[in-house]
mmCIF file of C-alpha atoms in Angstrom:
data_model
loop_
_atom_site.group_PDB
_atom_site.id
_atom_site.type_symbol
_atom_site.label_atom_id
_atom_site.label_comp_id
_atom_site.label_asym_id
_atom_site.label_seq_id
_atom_site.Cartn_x
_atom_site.Cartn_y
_atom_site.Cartn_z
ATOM 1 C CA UNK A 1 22.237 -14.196 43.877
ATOM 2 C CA UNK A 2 19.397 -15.245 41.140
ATOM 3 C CA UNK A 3 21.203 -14.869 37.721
ATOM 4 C CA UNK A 4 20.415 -15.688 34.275
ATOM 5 C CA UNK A 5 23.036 -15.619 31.647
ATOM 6 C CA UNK A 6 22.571 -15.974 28.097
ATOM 7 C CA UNK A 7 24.970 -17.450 25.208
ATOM 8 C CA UNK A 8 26.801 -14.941 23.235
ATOM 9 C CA UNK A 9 26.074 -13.248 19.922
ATOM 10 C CA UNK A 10 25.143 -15.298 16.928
ATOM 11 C CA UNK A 11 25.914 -13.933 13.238
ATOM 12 C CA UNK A 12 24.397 -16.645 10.818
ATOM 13 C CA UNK A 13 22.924 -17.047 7.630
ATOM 14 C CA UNK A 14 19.853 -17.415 5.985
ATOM 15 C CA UNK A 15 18.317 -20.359 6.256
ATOM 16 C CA UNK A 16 20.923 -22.079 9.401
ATOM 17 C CA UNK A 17 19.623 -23.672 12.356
ATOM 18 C CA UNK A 18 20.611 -21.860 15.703
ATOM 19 C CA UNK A 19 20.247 -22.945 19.333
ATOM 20 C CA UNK A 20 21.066 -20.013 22.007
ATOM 21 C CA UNK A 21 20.974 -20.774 25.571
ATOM 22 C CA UNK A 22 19.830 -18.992 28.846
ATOM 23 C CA UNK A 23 20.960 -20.576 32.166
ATOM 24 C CA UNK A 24 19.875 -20.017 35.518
ATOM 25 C CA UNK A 25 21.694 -19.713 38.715
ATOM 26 C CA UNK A 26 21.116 -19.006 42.353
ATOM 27 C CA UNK A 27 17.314 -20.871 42.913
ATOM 28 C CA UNK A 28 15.444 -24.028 42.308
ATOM 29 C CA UNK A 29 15.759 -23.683 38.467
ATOM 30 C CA UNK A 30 12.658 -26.001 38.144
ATOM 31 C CA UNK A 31 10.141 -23.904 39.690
ATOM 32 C CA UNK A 32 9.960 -21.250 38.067
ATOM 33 C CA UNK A 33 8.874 -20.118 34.537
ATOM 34 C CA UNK A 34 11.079 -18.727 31.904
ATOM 35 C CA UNK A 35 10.052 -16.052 29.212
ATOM 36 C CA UNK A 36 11.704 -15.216 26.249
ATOM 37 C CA UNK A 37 11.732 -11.926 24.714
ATOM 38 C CA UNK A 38 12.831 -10.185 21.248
ATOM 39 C CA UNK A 39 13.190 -6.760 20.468
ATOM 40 C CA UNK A 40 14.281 -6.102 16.817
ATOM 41 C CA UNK A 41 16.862 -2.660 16.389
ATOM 42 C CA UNK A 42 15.188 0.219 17.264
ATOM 43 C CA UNK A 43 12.022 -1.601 18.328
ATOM 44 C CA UNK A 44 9.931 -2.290 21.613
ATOM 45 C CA UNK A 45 10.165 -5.585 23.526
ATOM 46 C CA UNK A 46 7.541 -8.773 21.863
ATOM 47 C CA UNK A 47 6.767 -11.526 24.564
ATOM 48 C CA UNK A 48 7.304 -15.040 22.751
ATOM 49 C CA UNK A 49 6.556 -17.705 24.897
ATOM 50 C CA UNK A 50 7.174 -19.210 27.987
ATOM 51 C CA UNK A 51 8.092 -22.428 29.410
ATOM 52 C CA UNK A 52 8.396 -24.313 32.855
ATOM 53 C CA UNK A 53 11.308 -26.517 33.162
ATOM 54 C CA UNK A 54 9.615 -28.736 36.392
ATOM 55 C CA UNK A 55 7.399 -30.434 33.221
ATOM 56 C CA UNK A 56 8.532 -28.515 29.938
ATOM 57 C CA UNK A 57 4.809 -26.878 29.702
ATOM 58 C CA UNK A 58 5.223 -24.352 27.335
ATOM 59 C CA UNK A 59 2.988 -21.772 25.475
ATOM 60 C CA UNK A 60 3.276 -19.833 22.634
ATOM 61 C CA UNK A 61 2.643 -16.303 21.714
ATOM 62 C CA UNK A 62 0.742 -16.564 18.388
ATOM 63 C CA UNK A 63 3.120 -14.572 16.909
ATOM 64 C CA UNK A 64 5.561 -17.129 17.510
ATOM 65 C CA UNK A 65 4.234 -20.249 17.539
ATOM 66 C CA UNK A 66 5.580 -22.616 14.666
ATOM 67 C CA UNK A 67 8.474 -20.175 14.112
ATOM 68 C CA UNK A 68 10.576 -20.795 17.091
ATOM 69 C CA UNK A 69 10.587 -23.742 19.678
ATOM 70 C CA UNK A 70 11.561 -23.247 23.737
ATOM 71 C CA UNK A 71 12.741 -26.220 25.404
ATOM 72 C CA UNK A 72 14.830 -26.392 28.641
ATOM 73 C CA UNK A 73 17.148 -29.112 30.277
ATOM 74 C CA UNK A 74 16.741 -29.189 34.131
ATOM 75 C CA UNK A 75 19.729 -31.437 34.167
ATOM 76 C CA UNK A 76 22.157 -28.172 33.524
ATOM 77 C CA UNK A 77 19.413 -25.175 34.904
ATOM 78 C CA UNK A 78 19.142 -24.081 30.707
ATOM 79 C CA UNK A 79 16.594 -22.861 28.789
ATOM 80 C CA UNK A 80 16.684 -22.682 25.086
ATOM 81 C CA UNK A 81 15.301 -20.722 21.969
ATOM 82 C CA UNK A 82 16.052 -22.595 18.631
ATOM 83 C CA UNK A 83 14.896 -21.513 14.897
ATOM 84 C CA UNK A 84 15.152 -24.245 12.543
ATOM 85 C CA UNK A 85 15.572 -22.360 9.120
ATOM 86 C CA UNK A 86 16.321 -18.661 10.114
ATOM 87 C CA UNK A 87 16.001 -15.683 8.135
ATOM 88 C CA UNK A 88 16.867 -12.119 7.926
ATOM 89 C CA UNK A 89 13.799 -10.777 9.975
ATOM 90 C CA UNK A 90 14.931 -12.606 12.835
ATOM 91 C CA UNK A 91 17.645 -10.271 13.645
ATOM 92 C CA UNK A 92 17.224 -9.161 16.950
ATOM 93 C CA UNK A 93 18.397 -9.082 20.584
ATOM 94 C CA UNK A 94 16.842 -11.911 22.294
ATOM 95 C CA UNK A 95 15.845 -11.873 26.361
ATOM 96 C CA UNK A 96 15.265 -14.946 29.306
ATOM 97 C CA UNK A 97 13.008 -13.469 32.151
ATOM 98 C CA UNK A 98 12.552 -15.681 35.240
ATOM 99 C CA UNK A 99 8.607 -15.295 36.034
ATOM 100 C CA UNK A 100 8.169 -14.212 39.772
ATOM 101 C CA UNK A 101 6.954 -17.616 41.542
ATOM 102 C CA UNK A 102 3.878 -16.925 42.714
ATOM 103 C CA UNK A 103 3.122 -13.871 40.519
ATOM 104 C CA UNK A 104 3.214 -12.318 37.188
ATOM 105 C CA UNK A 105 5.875 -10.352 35.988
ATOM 106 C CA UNK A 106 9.648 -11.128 35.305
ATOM 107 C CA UNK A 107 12.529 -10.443 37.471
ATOM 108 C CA UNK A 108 15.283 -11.247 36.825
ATOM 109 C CA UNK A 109 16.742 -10.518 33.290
ATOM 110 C CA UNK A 110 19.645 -12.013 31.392
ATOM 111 C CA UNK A 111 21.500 -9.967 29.508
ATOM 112 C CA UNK A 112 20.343 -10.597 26.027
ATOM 113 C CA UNK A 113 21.602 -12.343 23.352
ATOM 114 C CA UNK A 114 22.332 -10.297 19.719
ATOM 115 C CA UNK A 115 21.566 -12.536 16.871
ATOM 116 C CA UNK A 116 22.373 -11.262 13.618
ATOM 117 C CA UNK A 117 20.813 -13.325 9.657
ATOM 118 C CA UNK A 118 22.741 -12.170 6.888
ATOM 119 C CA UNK A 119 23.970 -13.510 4.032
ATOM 120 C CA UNK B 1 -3.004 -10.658 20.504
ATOM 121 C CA UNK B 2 -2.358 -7.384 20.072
ATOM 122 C CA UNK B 3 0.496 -4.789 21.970
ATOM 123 C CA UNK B 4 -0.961 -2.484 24.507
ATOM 124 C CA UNK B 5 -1.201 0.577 23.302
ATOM 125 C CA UNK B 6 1.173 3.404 25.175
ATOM 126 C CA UNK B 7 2.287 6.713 23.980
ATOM 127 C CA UNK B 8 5.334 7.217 22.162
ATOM 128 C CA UNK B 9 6.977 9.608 23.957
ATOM 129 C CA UNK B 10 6.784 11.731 27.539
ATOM 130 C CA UNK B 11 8.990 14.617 28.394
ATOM 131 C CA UNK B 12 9.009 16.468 31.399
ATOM 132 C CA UNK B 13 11.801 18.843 33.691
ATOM 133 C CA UNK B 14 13.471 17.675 36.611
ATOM 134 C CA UNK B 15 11.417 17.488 39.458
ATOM 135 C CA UNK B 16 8.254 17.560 37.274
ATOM 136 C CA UNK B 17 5.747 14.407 37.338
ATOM 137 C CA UNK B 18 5.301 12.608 33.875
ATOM 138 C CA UNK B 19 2.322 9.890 33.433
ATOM 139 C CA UNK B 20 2.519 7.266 30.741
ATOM 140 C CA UNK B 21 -0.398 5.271 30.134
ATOM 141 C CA UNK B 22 -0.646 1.407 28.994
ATOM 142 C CA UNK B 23 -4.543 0.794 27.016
ATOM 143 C CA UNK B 24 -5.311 -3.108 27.183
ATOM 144 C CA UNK B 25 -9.232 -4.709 26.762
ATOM 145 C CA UNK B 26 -10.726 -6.325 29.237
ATOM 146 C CA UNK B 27 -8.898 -10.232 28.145
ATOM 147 C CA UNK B 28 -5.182 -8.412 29.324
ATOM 148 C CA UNK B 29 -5.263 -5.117 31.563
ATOM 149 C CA UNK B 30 -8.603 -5.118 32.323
ATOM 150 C CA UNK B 31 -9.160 -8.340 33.199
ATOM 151 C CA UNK B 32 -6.352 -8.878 35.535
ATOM 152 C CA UNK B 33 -4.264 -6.844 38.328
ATOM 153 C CA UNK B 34 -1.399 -8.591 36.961
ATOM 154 C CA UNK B 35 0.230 -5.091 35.001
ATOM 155 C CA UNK B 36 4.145 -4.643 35.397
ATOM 156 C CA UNK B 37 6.096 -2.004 34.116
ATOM 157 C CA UNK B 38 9.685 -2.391 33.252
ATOM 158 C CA UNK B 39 12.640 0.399 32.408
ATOM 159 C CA UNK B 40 14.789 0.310 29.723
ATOM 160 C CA UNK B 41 18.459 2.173 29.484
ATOM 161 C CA UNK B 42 19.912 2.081 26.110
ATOM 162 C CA UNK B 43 21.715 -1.119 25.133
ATOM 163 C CA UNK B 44 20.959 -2.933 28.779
ATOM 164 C CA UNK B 45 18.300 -4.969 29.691
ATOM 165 C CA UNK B 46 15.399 -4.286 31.108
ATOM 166 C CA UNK B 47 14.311 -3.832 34.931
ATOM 167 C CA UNK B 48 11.218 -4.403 36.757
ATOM 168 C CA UNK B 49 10.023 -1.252 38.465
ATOM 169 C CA UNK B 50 6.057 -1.853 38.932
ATOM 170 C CA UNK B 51 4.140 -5.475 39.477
ATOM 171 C CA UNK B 52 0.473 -6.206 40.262
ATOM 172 C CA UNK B 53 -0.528 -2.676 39.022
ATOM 173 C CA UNK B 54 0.644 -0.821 41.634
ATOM 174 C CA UNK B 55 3.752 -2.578 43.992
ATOM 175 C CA UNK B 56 7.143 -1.680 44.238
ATOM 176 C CA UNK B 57 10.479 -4.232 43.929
ATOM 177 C CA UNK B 58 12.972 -3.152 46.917
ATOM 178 C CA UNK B 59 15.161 -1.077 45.262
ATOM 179 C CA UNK B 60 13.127 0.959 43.657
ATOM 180 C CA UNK B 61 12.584 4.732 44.529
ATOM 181 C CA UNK B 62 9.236 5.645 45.674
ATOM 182 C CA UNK B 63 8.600 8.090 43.100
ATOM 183 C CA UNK B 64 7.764 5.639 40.855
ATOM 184 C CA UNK B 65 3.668 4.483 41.271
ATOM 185 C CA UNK B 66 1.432 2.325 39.445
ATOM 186 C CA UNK B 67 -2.126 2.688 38.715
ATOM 187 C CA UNK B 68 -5.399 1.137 36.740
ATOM 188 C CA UNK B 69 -8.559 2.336 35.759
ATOM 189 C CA UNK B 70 -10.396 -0.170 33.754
ATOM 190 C CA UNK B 71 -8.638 -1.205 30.475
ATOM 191 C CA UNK B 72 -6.274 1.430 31.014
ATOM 192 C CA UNK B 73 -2.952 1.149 32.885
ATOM 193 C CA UNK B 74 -0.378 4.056 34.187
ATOM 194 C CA UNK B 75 2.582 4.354 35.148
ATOM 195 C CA UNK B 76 3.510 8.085 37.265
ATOM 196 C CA UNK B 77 6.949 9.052 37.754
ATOM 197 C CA UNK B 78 6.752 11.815 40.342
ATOM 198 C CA UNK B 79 10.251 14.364 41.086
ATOM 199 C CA UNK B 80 11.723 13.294 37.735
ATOM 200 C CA UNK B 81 15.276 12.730 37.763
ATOM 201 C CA UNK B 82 18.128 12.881 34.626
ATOM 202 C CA UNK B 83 18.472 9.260 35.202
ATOM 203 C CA UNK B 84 14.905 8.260 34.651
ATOM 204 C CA UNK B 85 15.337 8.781 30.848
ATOM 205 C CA UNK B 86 14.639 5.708 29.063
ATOM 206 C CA UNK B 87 12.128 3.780 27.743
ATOM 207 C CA UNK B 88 9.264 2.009 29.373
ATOM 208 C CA UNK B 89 6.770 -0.694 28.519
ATOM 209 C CA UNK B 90 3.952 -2.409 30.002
ATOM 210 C CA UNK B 91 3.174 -5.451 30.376
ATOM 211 C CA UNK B 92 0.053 -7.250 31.304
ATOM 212 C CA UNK B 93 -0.864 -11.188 31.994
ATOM 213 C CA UNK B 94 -3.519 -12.338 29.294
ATOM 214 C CA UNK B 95 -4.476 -15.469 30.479
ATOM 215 C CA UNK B 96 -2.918 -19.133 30.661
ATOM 216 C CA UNK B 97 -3.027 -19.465 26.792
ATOM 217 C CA UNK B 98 -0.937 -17.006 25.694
ATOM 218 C CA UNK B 99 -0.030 -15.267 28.886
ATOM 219 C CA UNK B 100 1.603 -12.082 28.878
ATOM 220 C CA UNK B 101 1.322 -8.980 26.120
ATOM 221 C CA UNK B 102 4.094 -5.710 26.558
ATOM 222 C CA UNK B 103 3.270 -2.354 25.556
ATOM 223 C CA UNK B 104 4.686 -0.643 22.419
ATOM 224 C CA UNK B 105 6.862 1.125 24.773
ATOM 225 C CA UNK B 106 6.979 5.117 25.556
ATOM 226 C CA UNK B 107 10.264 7.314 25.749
ATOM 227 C CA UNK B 108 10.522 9.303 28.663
ATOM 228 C CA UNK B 109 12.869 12.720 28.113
ATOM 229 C CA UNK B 110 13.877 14.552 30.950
ATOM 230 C CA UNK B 111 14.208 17.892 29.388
#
């Protein structure tokens, strides 16, 4: 079965660094592109970026870009979303989508991960 | 980039057909066949019911269907059911700079 399961929920402060994790299970974890996605409380889903662990190509939403980085580890099947200096606004529950192969659109989902900024 | 524009919110009866529309330019929907639509339950994640406009994932009942007219994507739920009640967004490739752009998302009520 293709799975992708996510880290737990993060509660941190303003201004920490945070790493959370999304790892993939159940195919060739290095063919395949992996989105992530946030959708703030209440709020509709925002596509971030994407990368492809085979190489690490990744690409930014504009949105996004400088304010997050996506990296992945083929060694453990893991991709990652990390903030360097996060702040309250980034509250949010954060998604990994598998891109289809030879296609566009994601399936399947992990299960989200809730991060919480608060001081 | 901007979102694709959808309506807020849908309502319909059981067994009554609700439409919700995605409205792209011609760099995201319009410019690609590459439109998926995905449902949302409260507090889970979401599921892919529609790719490439118009194709079903196994699994997925048949009264879902996916259309495109120009810049303008649909998505028609046909014999609408209590458990089709969620949210729904769009989503539509954008090319291999910044590929993908969702919807703002549209409630669907099932009166």
């Amino acid at each position: 079965e293709v799975q992708l399961v996510q880290s737990g929920a993060e509660v941190k402060k303003p201004g920490e660094s945070l790493k959370i994790s999304c790892k993939g299970s159940g195919y060739s974890f290095t063919s395949y592109w992996i989105g992530w996605v946030r959708q703030m409380p209440g709020k509709g889903l925002e596509w971030m970026g994407i990368i492809y662990p085979g190489d690490s190509d990744t690409r930014y939403s504009p949105s996004f870009q400088g304010q997050v980085t996506i990296s992945a580890d083929k060694s453990i099947s893991t991709a990652y979303l990390q903030w360097s200096s996060l702040k309250a606004s980034d509250t949010a529950m954060y998604y990994c989508a598998r891109q289809a192969a030879r296609g566009n659109w994601f399936d399947p989902w992990g299960q989200g991960t809730l991060v919480t900024v608060s001081s | 980039q901007s979102a694709l524009t959808q309506p807020r919110s849908v309502s319909g009866s059981p067994g009554q057909s609700v439409t919700i529309s995605c409205t792209g330019t011609s760099s995201d929907v319009g410019g690609y066949n590459y439109v998926s639509w995905y449902q949302q339950h409260p507090g889970k994640a979401p599921k892919l019911m529609i790719y490439d406009v118009s194709k079903r994932p196994s699994g997925v009942p048949d009264r879902f269907s996916g259309s495109k007219s120009g810049n303008t994507a649909s998505l028609t739920i046909s014999g609408l059911q209590a458990e089709d009640e969620a949210d729904y967004y769009c989503c539509s490739y954008a090319g291999s700079y910044t590929p993908y752009v969702f919807g703002t998302g549209t409630k669907v009520t099932v009166l």
